[in-house]
CSV table of C-alpha atoms (C1' of nucleotides) in Angstrom, one decimal:
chain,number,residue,atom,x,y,z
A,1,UNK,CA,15.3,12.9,27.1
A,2,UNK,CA,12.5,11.9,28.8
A,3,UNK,CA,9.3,11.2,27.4
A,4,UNK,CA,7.4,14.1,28.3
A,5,UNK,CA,10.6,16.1,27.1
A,6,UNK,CA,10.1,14.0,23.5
A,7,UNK,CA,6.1,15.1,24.0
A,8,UNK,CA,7.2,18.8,24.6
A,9,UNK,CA,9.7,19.0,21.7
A,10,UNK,CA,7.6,17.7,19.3
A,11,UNK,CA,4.5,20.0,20.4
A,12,UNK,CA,7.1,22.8,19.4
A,13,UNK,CA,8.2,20.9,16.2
A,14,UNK,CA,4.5,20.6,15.4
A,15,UNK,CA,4.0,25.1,16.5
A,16,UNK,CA,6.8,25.8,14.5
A,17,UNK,CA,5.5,24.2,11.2
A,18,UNK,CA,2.5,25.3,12.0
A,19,UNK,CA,3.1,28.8,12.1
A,20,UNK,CA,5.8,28.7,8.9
A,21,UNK,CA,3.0,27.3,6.8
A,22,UNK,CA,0.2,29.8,8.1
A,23,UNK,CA,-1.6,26.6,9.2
A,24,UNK,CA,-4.2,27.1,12.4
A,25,UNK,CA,-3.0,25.6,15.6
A,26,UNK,CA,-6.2,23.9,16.7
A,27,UNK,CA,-6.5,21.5,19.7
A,28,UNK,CA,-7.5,18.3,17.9
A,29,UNK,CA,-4.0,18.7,15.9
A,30,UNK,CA,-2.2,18.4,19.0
A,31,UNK,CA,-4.2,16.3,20.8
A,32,UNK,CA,-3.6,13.9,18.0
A,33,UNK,CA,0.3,14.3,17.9
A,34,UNK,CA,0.2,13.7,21.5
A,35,UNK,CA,-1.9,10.6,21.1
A,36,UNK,CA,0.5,9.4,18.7
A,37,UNK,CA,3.7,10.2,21.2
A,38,UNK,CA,1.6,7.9,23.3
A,39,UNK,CA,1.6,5.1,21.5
A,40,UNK,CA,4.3,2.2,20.8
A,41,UNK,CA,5.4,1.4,18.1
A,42,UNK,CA,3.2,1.0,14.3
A,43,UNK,CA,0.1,2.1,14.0
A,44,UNK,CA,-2.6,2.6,11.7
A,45,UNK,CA,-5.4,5.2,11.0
A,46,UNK,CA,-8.3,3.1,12.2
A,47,UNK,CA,-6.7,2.2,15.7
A,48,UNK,CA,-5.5,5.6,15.9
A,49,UNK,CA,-8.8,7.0,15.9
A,50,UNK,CA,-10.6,3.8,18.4
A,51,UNK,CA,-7.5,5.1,20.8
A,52,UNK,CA,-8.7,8.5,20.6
A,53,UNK,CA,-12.3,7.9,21.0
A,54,UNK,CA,-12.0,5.5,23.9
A,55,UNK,CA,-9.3,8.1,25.4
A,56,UNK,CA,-9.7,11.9,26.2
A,57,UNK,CA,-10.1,13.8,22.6
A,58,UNK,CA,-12.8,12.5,19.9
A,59,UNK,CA,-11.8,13.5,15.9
A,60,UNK,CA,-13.0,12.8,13.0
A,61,UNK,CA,-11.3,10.2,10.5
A,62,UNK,CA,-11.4,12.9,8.3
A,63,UNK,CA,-9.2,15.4,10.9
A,64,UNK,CA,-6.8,12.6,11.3
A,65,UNK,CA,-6.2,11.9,7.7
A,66,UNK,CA,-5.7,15.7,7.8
A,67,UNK,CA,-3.5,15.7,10.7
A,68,UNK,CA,-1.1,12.5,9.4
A,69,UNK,CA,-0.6,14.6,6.2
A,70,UNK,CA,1.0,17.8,7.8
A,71,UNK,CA,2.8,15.4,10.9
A,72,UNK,CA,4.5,13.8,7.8
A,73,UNK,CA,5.8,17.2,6.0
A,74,UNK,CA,7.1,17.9,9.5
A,75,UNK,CA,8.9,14.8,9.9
A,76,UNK,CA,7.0,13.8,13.2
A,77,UNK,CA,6.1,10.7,11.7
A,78,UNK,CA,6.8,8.0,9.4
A,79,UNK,CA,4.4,6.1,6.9
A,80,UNK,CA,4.9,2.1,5.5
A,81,UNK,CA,3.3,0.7,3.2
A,82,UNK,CA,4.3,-3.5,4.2
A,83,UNK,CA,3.4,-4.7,1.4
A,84,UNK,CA,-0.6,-4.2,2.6
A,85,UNK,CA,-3.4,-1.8,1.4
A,86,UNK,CA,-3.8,-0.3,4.9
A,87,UNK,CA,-0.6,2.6,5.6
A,88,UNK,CA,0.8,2.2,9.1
A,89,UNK,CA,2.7,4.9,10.9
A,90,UNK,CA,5.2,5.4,13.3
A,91,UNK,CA,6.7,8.4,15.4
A,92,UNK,CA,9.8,9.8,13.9
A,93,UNK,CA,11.3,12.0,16.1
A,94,UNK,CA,14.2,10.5,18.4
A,95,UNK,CA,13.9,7.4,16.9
A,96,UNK,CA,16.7,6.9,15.2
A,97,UNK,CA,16.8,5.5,11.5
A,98,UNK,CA,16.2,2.1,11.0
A,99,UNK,CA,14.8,-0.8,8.8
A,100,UNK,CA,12.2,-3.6,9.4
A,101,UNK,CA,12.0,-7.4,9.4
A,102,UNK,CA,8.3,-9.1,9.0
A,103,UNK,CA,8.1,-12.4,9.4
A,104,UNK,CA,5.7,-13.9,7.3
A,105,UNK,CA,3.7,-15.9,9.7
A,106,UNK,CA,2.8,-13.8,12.5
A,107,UNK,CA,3.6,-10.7,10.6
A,108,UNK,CA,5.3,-8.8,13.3
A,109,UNK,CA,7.6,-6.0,12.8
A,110,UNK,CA,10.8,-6.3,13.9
A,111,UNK,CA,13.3,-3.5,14.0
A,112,UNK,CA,17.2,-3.7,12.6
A,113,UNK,CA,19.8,-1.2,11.9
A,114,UNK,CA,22.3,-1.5,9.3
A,115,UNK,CA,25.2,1.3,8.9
A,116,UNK,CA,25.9,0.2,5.1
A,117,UNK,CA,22.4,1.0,4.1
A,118,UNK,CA,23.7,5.0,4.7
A,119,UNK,CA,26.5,4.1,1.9
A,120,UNK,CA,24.0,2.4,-0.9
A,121,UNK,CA,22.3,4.9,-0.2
A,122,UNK,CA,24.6,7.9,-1.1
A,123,UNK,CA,26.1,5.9,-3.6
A,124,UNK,CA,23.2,5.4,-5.5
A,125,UNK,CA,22.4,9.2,-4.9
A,126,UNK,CA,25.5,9.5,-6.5
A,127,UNK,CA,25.7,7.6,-9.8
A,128,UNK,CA,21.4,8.1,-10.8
A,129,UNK,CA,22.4,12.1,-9.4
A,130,UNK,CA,19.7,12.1,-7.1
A,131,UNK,CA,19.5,13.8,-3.7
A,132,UNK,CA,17.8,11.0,-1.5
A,133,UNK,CA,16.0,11.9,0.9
A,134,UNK,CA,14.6,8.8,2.4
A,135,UNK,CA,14.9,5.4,2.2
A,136,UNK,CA,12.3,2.2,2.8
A,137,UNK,CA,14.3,-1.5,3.5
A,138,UNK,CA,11.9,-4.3,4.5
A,139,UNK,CA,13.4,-7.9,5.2
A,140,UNK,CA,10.3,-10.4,4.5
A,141,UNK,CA,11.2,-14.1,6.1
A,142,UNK,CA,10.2,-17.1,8.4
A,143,UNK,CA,11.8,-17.5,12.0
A,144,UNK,CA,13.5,-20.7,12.9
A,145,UNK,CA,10.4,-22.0,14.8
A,146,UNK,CA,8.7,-21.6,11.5
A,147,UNK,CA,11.4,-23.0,9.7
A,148,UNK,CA,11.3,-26.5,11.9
A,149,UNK,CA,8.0,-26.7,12.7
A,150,UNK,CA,5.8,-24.7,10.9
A,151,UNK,CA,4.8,-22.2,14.1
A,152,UNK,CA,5.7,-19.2,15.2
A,153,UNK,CA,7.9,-19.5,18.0
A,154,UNK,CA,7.9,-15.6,19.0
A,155,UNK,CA,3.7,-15.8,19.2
A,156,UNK,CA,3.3,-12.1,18.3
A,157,UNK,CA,-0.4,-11.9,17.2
A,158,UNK,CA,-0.3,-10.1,13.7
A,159,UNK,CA,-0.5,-6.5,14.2
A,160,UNK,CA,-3.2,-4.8,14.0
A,161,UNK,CA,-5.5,-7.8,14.3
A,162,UNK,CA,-5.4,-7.9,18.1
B,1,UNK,CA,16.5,-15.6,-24.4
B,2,UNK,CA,14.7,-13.9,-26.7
B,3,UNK,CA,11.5,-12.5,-25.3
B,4,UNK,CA,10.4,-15.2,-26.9
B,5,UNK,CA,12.1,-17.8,-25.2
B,6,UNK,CA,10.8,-16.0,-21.9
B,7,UNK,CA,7.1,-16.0,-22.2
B,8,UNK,CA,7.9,-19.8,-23.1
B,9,UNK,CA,9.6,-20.9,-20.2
B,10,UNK,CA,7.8,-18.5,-17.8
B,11,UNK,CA,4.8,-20.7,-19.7
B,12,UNK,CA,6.5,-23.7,-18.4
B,13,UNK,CA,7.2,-22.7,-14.9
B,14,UNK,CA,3.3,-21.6,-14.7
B,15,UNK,CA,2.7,-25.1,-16.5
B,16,UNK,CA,4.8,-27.0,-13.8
B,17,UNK,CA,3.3,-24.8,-11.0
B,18,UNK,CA,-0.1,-25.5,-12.2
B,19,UNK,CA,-0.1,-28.9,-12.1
B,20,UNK,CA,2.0,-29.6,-8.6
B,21,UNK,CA,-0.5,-27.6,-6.8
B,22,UNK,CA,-3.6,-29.6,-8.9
B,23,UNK,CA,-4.9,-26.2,-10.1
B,24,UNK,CA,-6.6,-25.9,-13.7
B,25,UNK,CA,-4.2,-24.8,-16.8
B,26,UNK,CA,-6.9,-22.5,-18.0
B,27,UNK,CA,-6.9,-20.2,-21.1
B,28,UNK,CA,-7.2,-16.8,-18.6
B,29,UNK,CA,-4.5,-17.8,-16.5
B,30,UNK,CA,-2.3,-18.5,-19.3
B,31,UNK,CA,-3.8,-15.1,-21.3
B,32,UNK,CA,-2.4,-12.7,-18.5
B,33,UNK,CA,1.2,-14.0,-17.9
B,34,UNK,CA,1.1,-13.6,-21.6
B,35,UNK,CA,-0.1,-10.5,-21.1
B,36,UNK,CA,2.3,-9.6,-18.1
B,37,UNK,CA,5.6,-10.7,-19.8
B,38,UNK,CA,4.2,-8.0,-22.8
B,39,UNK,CA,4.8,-5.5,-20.9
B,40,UNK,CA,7.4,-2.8,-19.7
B,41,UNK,CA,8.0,-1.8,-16.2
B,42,UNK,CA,5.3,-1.8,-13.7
B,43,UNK,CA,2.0,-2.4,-14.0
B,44,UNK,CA,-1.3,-2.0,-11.6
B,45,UNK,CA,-4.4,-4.5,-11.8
B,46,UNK,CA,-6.8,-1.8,-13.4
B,47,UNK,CA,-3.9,-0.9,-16.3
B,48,UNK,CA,-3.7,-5.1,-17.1
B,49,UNK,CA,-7.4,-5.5,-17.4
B,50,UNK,CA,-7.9,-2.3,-19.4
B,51,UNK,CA,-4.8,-3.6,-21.9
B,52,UNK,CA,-6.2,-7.2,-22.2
B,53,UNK,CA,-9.9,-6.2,-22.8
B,54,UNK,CA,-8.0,-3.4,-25.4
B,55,UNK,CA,-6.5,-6.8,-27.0
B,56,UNK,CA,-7.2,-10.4,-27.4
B,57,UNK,CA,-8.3,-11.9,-24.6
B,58,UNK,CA,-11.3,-10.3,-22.3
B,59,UNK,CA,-10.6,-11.3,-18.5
B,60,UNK,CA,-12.8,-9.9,-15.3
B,61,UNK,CA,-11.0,-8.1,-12.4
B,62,UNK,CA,-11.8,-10.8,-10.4
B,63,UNK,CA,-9.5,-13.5,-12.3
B,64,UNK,CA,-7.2,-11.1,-12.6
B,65,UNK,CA,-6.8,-10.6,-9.0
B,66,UNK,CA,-7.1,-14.3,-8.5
B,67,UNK,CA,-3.9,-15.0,-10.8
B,68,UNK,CA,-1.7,-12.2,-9.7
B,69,UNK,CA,-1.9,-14.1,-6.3
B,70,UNK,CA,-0.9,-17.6,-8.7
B,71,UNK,CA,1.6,-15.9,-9.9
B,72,UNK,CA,2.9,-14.4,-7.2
B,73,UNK,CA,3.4,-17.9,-5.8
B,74,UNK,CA,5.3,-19.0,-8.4
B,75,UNK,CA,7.8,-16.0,-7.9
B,76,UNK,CA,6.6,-14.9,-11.9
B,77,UNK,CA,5.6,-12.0,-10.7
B,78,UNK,CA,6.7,-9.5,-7.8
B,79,UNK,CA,4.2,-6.8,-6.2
B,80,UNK,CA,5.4,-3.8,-4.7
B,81,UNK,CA,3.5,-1.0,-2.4
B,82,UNK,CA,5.5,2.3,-3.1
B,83,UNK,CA,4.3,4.2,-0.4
B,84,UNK,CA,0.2,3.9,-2.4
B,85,UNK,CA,-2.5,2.5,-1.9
B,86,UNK,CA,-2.9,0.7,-5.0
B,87,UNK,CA,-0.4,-2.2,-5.6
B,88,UNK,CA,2.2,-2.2,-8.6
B,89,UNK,CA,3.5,-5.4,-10.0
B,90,UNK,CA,6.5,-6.7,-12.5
B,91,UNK,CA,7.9,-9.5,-13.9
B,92,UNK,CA,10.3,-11.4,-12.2
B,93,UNK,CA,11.6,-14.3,-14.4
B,94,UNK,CA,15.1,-13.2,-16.2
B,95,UNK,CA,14.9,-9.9,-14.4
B,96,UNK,CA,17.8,-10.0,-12.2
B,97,UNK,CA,16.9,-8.5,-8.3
B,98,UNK,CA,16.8,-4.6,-8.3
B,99,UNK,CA,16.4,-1.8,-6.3
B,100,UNK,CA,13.7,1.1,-6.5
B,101,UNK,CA,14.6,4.8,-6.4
B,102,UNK,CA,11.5,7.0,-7.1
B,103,UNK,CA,11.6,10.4,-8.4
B,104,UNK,CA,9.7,13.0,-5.4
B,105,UNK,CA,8.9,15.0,-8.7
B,106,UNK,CA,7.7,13.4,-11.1
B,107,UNK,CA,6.9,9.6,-9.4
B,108,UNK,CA,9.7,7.9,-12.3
B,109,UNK,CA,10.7,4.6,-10.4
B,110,UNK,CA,14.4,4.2,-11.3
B,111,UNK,CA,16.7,0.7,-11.1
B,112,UNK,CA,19.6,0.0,-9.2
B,113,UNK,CA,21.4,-2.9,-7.9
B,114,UNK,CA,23.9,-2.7,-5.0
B,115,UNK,CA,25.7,-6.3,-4.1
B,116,UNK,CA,25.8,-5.3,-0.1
B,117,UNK,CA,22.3,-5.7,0.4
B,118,UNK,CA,22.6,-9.0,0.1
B,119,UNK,CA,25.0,-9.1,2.3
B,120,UNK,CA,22.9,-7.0,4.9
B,121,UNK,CA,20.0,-9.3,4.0
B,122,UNK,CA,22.0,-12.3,5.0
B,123,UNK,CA,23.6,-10.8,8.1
B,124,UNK,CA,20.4,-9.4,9.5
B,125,UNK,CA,19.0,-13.0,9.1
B,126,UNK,CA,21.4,-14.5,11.0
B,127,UNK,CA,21.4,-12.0,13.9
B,128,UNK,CA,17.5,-12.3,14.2
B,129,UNK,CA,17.8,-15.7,13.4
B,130,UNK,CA,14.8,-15.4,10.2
B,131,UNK,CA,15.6,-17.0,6.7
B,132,UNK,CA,15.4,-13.8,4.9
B,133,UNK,CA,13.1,-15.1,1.7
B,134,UNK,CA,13.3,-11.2,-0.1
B,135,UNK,CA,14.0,-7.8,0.6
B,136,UNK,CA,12.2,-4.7,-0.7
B,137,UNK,CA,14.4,-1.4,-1.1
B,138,UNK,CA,13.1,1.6,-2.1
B,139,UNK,CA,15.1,5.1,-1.8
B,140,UNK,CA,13.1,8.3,-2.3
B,141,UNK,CA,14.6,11.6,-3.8
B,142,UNK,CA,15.1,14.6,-5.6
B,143,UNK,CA,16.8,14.9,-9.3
B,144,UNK,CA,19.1,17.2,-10.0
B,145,UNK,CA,16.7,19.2,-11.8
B,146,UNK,CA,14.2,19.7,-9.2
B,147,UNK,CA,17.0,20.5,-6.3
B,148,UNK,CA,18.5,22.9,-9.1
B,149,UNK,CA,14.9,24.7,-10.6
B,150,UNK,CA,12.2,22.8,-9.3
B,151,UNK,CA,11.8,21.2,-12.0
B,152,UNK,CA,12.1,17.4,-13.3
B,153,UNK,CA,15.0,16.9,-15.1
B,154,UNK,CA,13.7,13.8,-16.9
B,155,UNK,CA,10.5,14.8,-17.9
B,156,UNK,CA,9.1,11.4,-17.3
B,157,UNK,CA,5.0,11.3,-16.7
B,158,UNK,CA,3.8,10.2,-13.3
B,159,UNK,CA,3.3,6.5,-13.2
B,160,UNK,CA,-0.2,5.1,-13.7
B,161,UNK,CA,-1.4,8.5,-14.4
B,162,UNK,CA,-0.7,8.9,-18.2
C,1,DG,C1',-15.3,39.1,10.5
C,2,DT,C1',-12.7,36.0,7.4
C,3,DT,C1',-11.2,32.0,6.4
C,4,DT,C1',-9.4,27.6,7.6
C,5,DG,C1',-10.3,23.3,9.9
C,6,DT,C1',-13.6,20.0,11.6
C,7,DG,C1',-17.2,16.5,11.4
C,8,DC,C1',-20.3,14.0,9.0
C,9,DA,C1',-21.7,11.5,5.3
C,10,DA,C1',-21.4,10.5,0.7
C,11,DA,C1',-18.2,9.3,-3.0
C,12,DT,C1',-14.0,7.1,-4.8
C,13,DT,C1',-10.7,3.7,-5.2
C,14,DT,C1',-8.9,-0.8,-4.7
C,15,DT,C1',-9.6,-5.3,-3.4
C,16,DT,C1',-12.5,-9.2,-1.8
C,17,DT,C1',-16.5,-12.1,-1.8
C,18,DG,C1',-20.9,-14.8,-3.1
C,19,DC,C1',-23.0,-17.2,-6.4
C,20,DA,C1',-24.6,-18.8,-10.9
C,21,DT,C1',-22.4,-20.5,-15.0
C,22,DT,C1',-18.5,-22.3,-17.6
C,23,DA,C1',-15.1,-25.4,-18.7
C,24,DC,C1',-11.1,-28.1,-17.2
C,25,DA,C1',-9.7,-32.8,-15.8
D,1,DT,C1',-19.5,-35.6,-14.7
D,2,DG,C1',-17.6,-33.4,-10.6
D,3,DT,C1',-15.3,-29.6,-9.2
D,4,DA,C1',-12.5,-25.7,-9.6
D,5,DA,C1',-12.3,-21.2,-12.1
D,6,DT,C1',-14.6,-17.5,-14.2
D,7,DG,C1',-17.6,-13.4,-14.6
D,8,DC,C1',-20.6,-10.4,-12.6
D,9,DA,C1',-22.2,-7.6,-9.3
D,10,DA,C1',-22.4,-6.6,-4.6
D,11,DA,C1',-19.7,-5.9,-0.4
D,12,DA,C1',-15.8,-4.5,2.1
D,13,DA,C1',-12.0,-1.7,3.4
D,14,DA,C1',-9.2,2.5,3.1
D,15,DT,C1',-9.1,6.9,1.8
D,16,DT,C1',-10.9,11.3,-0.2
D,17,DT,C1',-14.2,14.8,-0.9
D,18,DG,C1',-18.1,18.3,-0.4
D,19,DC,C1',-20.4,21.0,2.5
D,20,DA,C1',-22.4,23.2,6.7
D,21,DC,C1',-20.8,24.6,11.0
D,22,DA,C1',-17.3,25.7,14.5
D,23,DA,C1',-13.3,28.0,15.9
D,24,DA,C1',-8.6,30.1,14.9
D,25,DC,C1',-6.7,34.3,13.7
DNA sequence: GTTTGTGCAAATTTTTTGCATTACA
DNA sequence: TGTAATGCAAAAAATTTGCACAAAC
């Protein structure tokens, strides 16, 4: 799938929902999943809306709060909570499941995938009888150059700083 | 340990911490991990300060905040961000590491503990070459009674709310 | 033509900060 | 007595809300 195909499936995702919750299908709603289909990787609600201002389509914060909410009962995107006040976000769709590693000193995200997490999962569905629908696994640590030396050595500026 | 024994030692460990990082033993500080290690479960800033000026000792928000981070530190305490915006605490001396599933329904946060995560912990570490310090897992779900009538089995309030 | 969604600004909520005062060392 | 910690109140940051207007349906 190429990326416009991921663009054009979502925008039909996005319709769908739309229409099955008797929700208006206004521009700035999919100007704002398209903005977001744009992007790489986490992002947050602020640099969201600088992106959109500087870029083609203006909104409101207030639209995008709006528009986050109903992307998230679709299941376009994701929302984290790293251990911060401030939510970040990530696309969803075609990205397949996976878990996140912060380091601690430049505070970037990195991504992992671990099939066991599937099996905890289900088991502890199983014994608390719960139907899970979701899970959240965030690794917090140092990298080795932080380890030795006490820098960085991956030099990622913290995200959404720069 | 008695919980008596507890708030002692955790007293001690505060004690020890205090004094290797030259900070003041003061009455606060030593009020709120009193405080802290009264409680049951999880606990928000805003709950703390309302129980402690409900009860002996009167601290500001601002020492609160101020000791959490002390606290934190010295691994008394943990915080977690379960998906809010407002940051929930617990104790974290004699309470062996756990796992979060929260109720969709009715916001209960449940406890689990599942042996693989450390292993997926310690394996992620070594393949992205971090020293993992601490995980946070949290699964969301459904109970049985909401999949069955929409309703929460357990009945338990919403946390922080009541 | 209704009614929902948007934009703006004000309000809320949570956390942080500045500064005068208190009290630990 | 010197300096860090406290309390207060103001500021900041993130999010929510109220309401007039715009635009889907």
């Amino acid at each position: 799938m190429t990326p416009l195909d991921i663009k054009n499936k979502v925008k039909q995702i996005l319709t769908e929902h739309l229409e099955a919750k008797q929700l208006r299908k206004t521009s700035e709603r999919f100007a704002i999943l398209d903005e977001i289909y744009s992007m790489q990787g986490h992002f947050d609600i602020e640099t969201l809306y600088v992106h959109m201002k500087n870029k083609k389509y203006q909104v409101s914060r207030a639209t995008l709060y709006n528009t986050v909410e109903v992307l998230l009962e679709c299941n376009l995107i994701i929302k984290h909570q790293f251990g911060k006040n401030q939510a970040l976000f990530e696309k969803a769709y075609m990205y397949r499941q996976h878990d996140h590693l912060i380091c601690q000193d430049c505070e970037h995200v990195f991504e992992f995938c671990d099939p066991r997490l599937q099996q905890i999962q289900q088991m502890a569905g199983e014994i608390l009888k719960f139907d899970i629908e979701r899970h959240s696994l965030t690794l917090y640590g140092k990298c080795q150059g932080v380890q030795k030396n006490g820098k960085c050595s991956h030099g990622f500026k913290p995200i959404n700083k720069g």
